[in-house]
Tab-separated table of C-alpha atoms in Angstrom:
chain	number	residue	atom	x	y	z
A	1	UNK	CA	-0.512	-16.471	22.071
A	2	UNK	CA	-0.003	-12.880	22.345
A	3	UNK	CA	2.402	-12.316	19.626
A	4	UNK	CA	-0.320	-13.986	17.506
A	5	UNK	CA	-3.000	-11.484	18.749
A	6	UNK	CA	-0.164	-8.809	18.275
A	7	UNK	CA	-0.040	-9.655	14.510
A	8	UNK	CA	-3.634	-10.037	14.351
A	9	UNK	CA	-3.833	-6.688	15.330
A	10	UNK	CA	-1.169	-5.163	12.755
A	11	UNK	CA	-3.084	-7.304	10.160
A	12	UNK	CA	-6.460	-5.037	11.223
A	13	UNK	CA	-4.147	-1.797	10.835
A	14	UNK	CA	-3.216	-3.209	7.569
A	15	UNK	CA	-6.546	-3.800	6.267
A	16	UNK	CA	-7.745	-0.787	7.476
A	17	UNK	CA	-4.799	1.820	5.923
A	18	UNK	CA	-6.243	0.288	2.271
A	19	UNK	CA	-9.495	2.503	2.801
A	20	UNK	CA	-7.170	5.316	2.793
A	21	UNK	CA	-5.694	6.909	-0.545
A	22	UNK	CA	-2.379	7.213	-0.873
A	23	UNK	CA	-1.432	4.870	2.296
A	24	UNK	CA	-1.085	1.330	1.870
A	25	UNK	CA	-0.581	-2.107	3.669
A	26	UNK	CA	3.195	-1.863	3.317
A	27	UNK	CA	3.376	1.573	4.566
A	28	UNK	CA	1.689	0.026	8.219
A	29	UNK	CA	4.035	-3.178	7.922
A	30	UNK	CA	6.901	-0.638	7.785
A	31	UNK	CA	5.504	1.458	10.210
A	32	UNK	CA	4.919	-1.515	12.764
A	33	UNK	CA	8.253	-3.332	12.333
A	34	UNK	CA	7.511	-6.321	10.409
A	35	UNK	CA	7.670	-5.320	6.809
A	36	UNK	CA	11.239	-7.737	6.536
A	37	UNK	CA	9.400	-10.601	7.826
A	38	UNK	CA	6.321	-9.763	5.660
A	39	UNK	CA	8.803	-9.610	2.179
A	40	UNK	CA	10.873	-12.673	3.281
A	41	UNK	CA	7.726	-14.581	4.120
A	42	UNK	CA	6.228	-13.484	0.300
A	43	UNK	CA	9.374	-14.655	-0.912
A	44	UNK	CA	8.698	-18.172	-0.036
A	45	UNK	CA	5.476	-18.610	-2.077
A	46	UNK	CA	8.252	-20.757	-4.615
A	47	UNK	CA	8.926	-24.024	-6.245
A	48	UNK	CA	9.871	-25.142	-3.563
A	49	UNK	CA	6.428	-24.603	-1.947
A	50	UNK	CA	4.889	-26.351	-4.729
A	51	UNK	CA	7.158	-29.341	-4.070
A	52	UNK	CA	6.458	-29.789	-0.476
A	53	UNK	CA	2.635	-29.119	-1.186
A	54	UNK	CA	2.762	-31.878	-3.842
A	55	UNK	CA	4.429	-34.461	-1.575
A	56	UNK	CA	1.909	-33.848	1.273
A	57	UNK	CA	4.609	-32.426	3.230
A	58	UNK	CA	2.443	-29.953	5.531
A	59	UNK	CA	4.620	-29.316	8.874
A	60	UNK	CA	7.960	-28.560	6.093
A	61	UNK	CA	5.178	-26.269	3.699
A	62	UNK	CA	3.748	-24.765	7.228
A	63	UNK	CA	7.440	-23.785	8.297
A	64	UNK	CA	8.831	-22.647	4.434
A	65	UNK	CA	5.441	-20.434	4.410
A	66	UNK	CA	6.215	-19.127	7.471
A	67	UNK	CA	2.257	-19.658	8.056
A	68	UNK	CA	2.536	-18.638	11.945
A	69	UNK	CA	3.089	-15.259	10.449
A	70	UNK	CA	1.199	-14.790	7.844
A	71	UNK	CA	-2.641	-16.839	8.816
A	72	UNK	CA	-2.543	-14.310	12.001
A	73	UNK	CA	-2.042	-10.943	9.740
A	74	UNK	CA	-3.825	-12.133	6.833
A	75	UNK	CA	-6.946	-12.710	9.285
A	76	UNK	CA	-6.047	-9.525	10.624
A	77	UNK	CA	-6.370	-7.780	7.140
A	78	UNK	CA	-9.442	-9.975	6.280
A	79	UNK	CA	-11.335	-8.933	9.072
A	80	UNK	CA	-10.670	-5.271	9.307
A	81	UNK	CA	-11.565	-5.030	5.326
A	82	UNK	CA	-15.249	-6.314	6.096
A	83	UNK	CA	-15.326	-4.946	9.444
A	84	UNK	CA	-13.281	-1.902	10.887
A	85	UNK	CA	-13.140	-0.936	7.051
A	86	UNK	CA	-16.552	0.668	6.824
A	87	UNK	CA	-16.232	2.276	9.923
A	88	UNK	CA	-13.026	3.528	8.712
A	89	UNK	CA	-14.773	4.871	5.392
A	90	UNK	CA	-17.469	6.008	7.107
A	91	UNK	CA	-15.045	8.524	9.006
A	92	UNK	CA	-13.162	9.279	6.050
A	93	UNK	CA	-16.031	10.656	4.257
A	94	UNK	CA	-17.515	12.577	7.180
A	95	UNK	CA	-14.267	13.641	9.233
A	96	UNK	CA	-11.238	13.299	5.812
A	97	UNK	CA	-9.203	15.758	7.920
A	98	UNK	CA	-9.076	14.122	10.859
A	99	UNK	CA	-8.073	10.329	9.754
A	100	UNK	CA	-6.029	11.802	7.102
A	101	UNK	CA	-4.330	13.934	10.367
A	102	UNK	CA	-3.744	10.787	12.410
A	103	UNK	CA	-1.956	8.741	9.272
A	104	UNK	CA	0.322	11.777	8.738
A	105	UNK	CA	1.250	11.867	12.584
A	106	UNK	CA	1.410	8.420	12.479
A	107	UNK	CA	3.722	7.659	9.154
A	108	UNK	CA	5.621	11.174	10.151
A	109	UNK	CA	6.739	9.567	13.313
A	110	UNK	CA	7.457	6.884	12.135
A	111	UNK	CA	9.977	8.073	9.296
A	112	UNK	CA	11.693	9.109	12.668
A	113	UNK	CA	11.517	5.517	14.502
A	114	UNK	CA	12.692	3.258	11.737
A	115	UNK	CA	15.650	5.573	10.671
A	116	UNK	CA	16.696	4.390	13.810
A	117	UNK	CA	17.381	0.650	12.653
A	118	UNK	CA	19.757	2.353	9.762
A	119	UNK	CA	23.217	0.704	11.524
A	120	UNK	CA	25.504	2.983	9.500
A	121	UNK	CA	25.261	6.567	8.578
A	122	UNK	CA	27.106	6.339	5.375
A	123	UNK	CA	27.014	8.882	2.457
A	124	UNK	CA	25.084	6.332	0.788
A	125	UNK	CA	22.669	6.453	2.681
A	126	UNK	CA	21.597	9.725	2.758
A	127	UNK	CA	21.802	9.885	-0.935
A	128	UNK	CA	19.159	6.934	-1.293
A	129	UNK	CA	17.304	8.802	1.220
A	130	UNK	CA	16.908	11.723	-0.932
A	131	UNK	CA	16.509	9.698	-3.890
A	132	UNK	CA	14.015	7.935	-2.118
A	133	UNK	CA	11.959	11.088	-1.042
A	134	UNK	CA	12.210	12.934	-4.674
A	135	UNK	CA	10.805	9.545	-6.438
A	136	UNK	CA	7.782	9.953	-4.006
A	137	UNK	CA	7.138	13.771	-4.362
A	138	UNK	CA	7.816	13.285	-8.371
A	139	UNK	CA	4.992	10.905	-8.499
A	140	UNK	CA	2.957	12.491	-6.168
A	141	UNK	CA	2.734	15.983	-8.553
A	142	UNK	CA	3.046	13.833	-12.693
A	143	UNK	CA	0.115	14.668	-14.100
A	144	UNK	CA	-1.753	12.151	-15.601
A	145	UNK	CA	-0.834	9.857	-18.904
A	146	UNK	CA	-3.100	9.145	-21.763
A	147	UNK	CA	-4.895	5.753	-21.916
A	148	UNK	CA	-2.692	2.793	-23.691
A	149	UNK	CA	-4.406	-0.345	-24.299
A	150	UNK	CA	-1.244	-1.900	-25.591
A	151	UNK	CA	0.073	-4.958	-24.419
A	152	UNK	CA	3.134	-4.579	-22.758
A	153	UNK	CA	1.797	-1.110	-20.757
A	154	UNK	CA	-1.131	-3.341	-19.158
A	155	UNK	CA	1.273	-5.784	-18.106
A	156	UNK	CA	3.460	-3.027	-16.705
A	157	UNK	CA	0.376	-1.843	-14.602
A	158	UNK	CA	-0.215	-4.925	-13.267
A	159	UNK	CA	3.329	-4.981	-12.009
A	160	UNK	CA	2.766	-1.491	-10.362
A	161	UNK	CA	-0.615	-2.623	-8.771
A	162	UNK	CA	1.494	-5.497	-6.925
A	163	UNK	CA	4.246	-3.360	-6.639
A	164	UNK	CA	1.431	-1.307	-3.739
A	165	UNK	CA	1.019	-4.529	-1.970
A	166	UNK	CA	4.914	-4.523	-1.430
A	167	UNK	CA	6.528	-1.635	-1.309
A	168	UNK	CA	5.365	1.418	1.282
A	169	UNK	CA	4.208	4.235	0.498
A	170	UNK	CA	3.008	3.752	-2.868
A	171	UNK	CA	-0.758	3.584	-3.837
A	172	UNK	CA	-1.301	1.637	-6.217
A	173	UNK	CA	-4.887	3.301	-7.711
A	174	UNK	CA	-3.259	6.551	-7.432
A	175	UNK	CA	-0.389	5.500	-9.862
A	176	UNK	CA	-2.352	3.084	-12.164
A	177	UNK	CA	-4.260	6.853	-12.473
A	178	UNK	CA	-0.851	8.708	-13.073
A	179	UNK	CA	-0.468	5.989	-15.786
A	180	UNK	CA	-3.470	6.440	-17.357
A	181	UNK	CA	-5.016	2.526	-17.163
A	182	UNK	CA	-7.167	3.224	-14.405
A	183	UNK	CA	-10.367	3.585	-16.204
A	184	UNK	CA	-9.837	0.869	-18.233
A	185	UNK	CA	-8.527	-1.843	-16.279
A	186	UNK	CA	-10.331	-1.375	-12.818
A	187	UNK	CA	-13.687	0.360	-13.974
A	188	UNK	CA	-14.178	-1.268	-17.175
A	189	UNK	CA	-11.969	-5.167	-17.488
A	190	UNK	CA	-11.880	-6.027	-13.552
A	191	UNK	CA	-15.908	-5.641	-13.173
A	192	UNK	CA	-17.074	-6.711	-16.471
A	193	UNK	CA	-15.197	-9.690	-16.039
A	194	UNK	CA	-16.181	-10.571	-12.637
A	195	UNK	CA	-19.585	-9.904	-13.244
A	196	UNK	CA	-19.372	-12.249	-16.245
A	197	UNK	CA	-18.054	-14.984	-14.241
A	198	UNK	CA	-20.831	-14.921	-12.035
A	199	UNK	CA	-23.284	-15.286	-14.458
A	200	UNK	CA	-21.178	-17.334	-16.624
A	201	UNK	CA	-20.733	-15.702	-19.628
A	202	UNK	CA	-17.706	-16.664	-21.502
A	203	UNK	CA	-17.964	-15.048	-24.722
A	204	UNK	CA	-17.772	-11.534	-22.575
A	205	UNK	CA	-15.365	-13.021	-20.001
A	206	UNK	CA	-12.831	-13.841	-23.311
A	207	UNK	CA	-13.864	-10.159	-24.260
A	208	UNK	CA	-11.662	-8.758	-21.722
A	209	UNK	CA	-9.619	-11.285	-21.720
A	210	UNK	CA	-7.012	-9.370	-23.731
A	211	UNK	CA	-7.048	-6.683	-20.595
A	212	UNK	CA	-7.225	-9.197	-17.602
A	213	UNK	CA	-4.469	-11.332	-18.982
A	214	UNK	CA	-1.335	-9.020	-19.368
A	215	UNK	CA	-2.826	-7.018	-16.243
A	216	UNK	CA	-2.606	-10.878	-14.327
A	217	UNK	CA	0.724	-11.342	-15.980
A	218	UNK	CA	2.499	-8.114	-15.038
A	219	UNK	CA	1.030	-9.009	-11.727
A	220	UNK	CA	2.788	-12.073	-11.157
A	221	UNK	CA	6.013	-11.296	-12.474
A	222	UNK	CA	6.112	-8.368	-10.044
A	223	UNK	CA	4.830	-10.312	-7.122
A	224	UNK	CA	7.792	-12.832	-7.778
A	225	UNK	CA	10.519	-10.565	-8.982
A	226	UNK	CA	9.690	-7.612	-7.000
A	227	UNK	CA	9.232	-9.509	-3.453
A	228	UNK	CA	12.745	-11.722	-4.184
A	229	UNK	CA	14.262	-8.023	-4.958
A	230	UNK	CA	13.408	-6.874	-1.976
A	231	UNK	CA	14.465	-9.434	0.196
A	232	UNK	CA	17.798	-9.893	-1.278
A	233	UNK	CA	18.356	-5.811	-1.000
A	234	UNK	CA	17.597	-5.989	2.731
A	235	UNK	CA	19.798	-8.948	3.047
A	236	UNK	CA	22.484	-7.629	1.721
A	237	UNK	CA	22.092	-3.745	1.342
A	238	UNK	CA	20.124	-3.092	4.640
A	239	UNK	CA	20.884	0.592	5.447
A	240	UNK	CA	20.556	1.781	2.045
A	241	UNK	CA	17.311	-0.452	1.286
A	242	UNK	CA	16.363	0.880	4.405
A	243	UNK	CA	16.953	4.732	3.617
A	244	UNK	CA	15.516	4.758	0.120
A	245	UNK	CA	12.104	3.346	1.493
A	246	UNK	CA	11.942	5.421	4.279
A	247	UNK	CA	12.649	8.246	1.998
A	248	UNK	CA	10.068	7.283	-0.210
A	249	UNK	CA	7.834	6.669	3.043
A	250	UNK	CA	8.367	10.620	3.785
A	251	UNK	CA	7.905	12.260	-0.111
A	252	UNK	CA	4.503	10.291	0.083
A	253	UNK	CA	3.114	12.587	3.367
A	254	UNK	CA	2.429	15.277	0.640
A	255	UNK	CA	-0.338	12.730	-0.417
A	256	UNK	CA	-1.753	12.230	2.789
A	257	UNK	CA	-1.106	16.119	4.092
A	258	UNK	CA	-4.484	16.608	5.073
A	259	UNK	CA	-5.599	20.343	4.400
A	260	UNK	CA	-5.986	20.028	0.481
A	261	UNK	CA	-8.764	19.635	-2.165
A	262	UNK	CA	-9.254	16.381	-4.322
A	263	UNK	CA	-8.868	17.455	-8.100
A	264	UNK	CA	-11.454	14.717	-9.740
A	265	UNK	CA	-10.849	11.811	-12.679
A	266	UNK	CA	-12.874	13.206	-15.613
A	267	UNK	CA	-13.715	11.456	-19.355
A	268	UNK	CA	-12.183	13.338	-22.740
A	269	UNK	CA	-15.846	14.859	-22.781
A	270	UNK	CA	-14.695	16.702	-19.284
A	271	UNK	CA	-17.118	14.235	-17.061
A	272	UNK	CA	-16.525	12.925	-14.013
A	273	UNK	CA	-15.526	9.101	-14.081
A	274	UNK	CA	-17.694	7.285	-11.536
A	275	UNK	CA	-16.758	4.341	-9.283
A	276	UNK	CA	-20.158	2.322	-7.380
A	277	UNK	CA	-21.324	5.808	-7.874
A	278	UNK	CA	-18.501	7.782	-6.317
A	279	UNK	CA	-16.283	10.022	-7.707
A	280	UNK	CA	-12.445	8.749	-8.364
A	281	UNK	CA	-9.474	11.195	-7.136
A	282	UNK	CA	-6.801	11.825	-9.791
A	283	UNK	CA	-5.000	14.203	-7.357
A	284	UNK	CA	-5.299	17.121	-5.342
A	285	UNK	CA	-4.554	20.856	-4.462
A	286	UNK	CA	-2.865	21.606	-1.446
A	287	UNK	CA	-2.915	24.385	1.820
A	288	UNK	CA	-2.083	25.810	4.797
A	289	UNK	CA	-5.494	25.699	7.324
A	290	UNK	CA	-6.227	28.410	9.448
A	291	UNK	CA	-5.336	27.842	12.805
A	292	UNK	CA	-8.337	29.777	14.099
A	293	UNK	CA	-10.551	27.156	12.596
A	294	UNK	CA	-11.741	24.642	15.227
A	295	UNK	CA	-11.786	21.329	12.917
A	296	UNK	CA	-7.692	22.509	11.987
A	297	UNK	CA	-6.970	22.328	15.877
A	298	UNK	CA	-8.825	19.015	16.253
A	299	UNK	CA	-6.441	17.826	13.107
A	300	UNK	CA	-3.593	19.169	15.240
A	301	UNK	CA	-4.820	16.858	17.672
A	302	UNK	CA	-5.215	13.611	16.224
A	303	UNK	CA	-1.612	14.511	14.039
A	304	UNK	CA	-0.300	14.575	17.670
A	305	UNK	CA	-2.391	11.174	18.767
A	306	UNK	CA	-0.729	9.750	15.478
A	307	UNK	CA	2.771	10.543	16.522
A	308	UNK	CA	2.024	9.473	20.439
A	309	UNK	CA	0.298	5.851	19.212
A	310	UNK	CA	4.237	5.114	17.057
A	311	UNK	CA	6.270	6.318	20.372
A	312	UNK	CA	4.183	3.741	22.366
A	313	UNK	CA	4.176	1.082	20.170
A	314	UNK	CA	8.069	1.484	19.384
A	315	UNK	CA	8.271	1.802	23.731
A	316	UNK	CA	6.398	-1.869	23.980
A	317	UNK	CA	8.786	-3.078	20.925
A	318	UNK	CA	11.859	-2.379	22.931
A	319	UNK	CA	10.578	-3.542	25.818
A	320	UNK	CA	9.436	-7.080	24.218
């Protein structure tokens, strides 16, 4: 019972890093030690699933899902996006520096921690390491592409908006941004076509239907492709797997350093783009605080309670 409630409770920290840019559910399953379980366990979502659930076979489809894992976390997430979500939001917009302090003490720390399960310190690895970190910082400073409404780039956008899902560190609203599709796919298709559905209206449902579809596509092949990828690299590549994503895990702080200003999503007339009334951020401009500033101090602080909360939870790990 309490490794369930354990999970439950990574599945809330989950949830609750999505409300953050720039830090995703993968980063805290890679923080909190059960990102291999959580790709192995995607992996099985396969035909052979589909067999099992077509014979009736529950207790076999329970086991091959790995279900014990996943019902606990995905409650977890569930809950804290309905729940600890808005709180979460609530203190992002009123306190930014301080939650954005804690998640860089907390993913700083743990860069630290989980460099500790590489097994051998090969040349290797410290090349994917770097590789790892300059992918990150390249992505984190690319400026913004033009909007393509071609096929092919849609379904390549829904492969990086799974691809945020999977792999840590990487947002995946931040990079459909950096690729331009934002606008289109999750202001304009996504809503128009929900909204449709709801009040059943097919002829504008098929409208977007030319948006949704590759974007659903690209999706799937990168929730299948990318997840199997994954696993077999960890399998049989651990320490460099291992390396490169922690690299990419640190090159991704500059996102979440929290002393910078948010540089704004804007039209071609120069307007700002507007999500449920909010401005979107497109990127930002970073720098040094003043340490004679009381709110930088209080950062200081809750960077440090970030960095305390990994060391305790890697202390219970090792004792478990």
């Amino acid at each position: 019972m309490g490794s369930y409630l354990i999970l439950f409770l990574k599945g809330i920290a989950m949830g609750a890093a999505n409300v953050i840019p720039g830090v995703s559910g993968g980063t805290i399953a890679f923080v909190t030690g059960i990102y291999e379980e959580f790709i192995d366990s995607l992996k099985a979502f396969d035909l052979k699933a589909l067999q099992l659930a077509q014979k009736l076979r529950f207790k076999e489809l329970f086991a091959h899902l790995n279900l014990a894992f996943l019902i606990p976390l995905g409650l977890g997430v569930f809950i804290s996006l309905i729940s600890l979500g808005k709180a979460l939001d609530w203190l992002f917009n009123h306190q930014p520096v301080l939650v954005w302090s804690f998640f860089f003490g907390l993913i700083l720390a743990s860069v630290y921690f989980v460099s500790k399960n590489i097994r051998q310190r090969t040349p290797s690895v410290y090349v994917t390491f770097a590789i790892g970190t300059v992918a990150a910082l390249a992505l984190a400073f690319l400026k913004p592409a033009e909007e393509n409404p071609a096929f092919y780039y849609i379904a390549i956008c829904g492969v990086v908006a799974v691809c945020s899902m999977i792999l840590p560190g990487l947002s995946g609203s931040f990079v459909l941004i950096l690729m331009g599709n934002y606008q289109l796919i999750m202001l304009k298709a996504v809503p128009n076509t929900a909204e449709s559905l709801l009040k059943f209206n097919i002829e504008d449902v098929l409208s977007n239907v030319g948006i949704i579809a590759p974007f659903a596509i690209g999706a799937a092949v990168g929730f299948i492709l990318l997840s199997r990828a994954i696993s077999f690299l960890l399998h049989h590549h651990h320490d460099s797997t291992l390396s490169t994503l922690t690299g990419f895990i640190l090159g991704s702080l500059v996102v979440i350093w929290p002393w910078k200003n948010e540089v704004y999503l804007t039209d071609e007339l120069g307007a700002l783009v507007l999500k449920d009334g909010e401005s979107i951020v497109q990127g930002y401009q970073w720098f040094l605080p003043s340490l004679a500033d009381t709110n930088t101090l209080l950062g200081i602080v809750s960077m440090v309670a970030g960095v305390i909360a990994v060391a305790l939870l890697e202390k219970s790990a090792q004792k478990a």
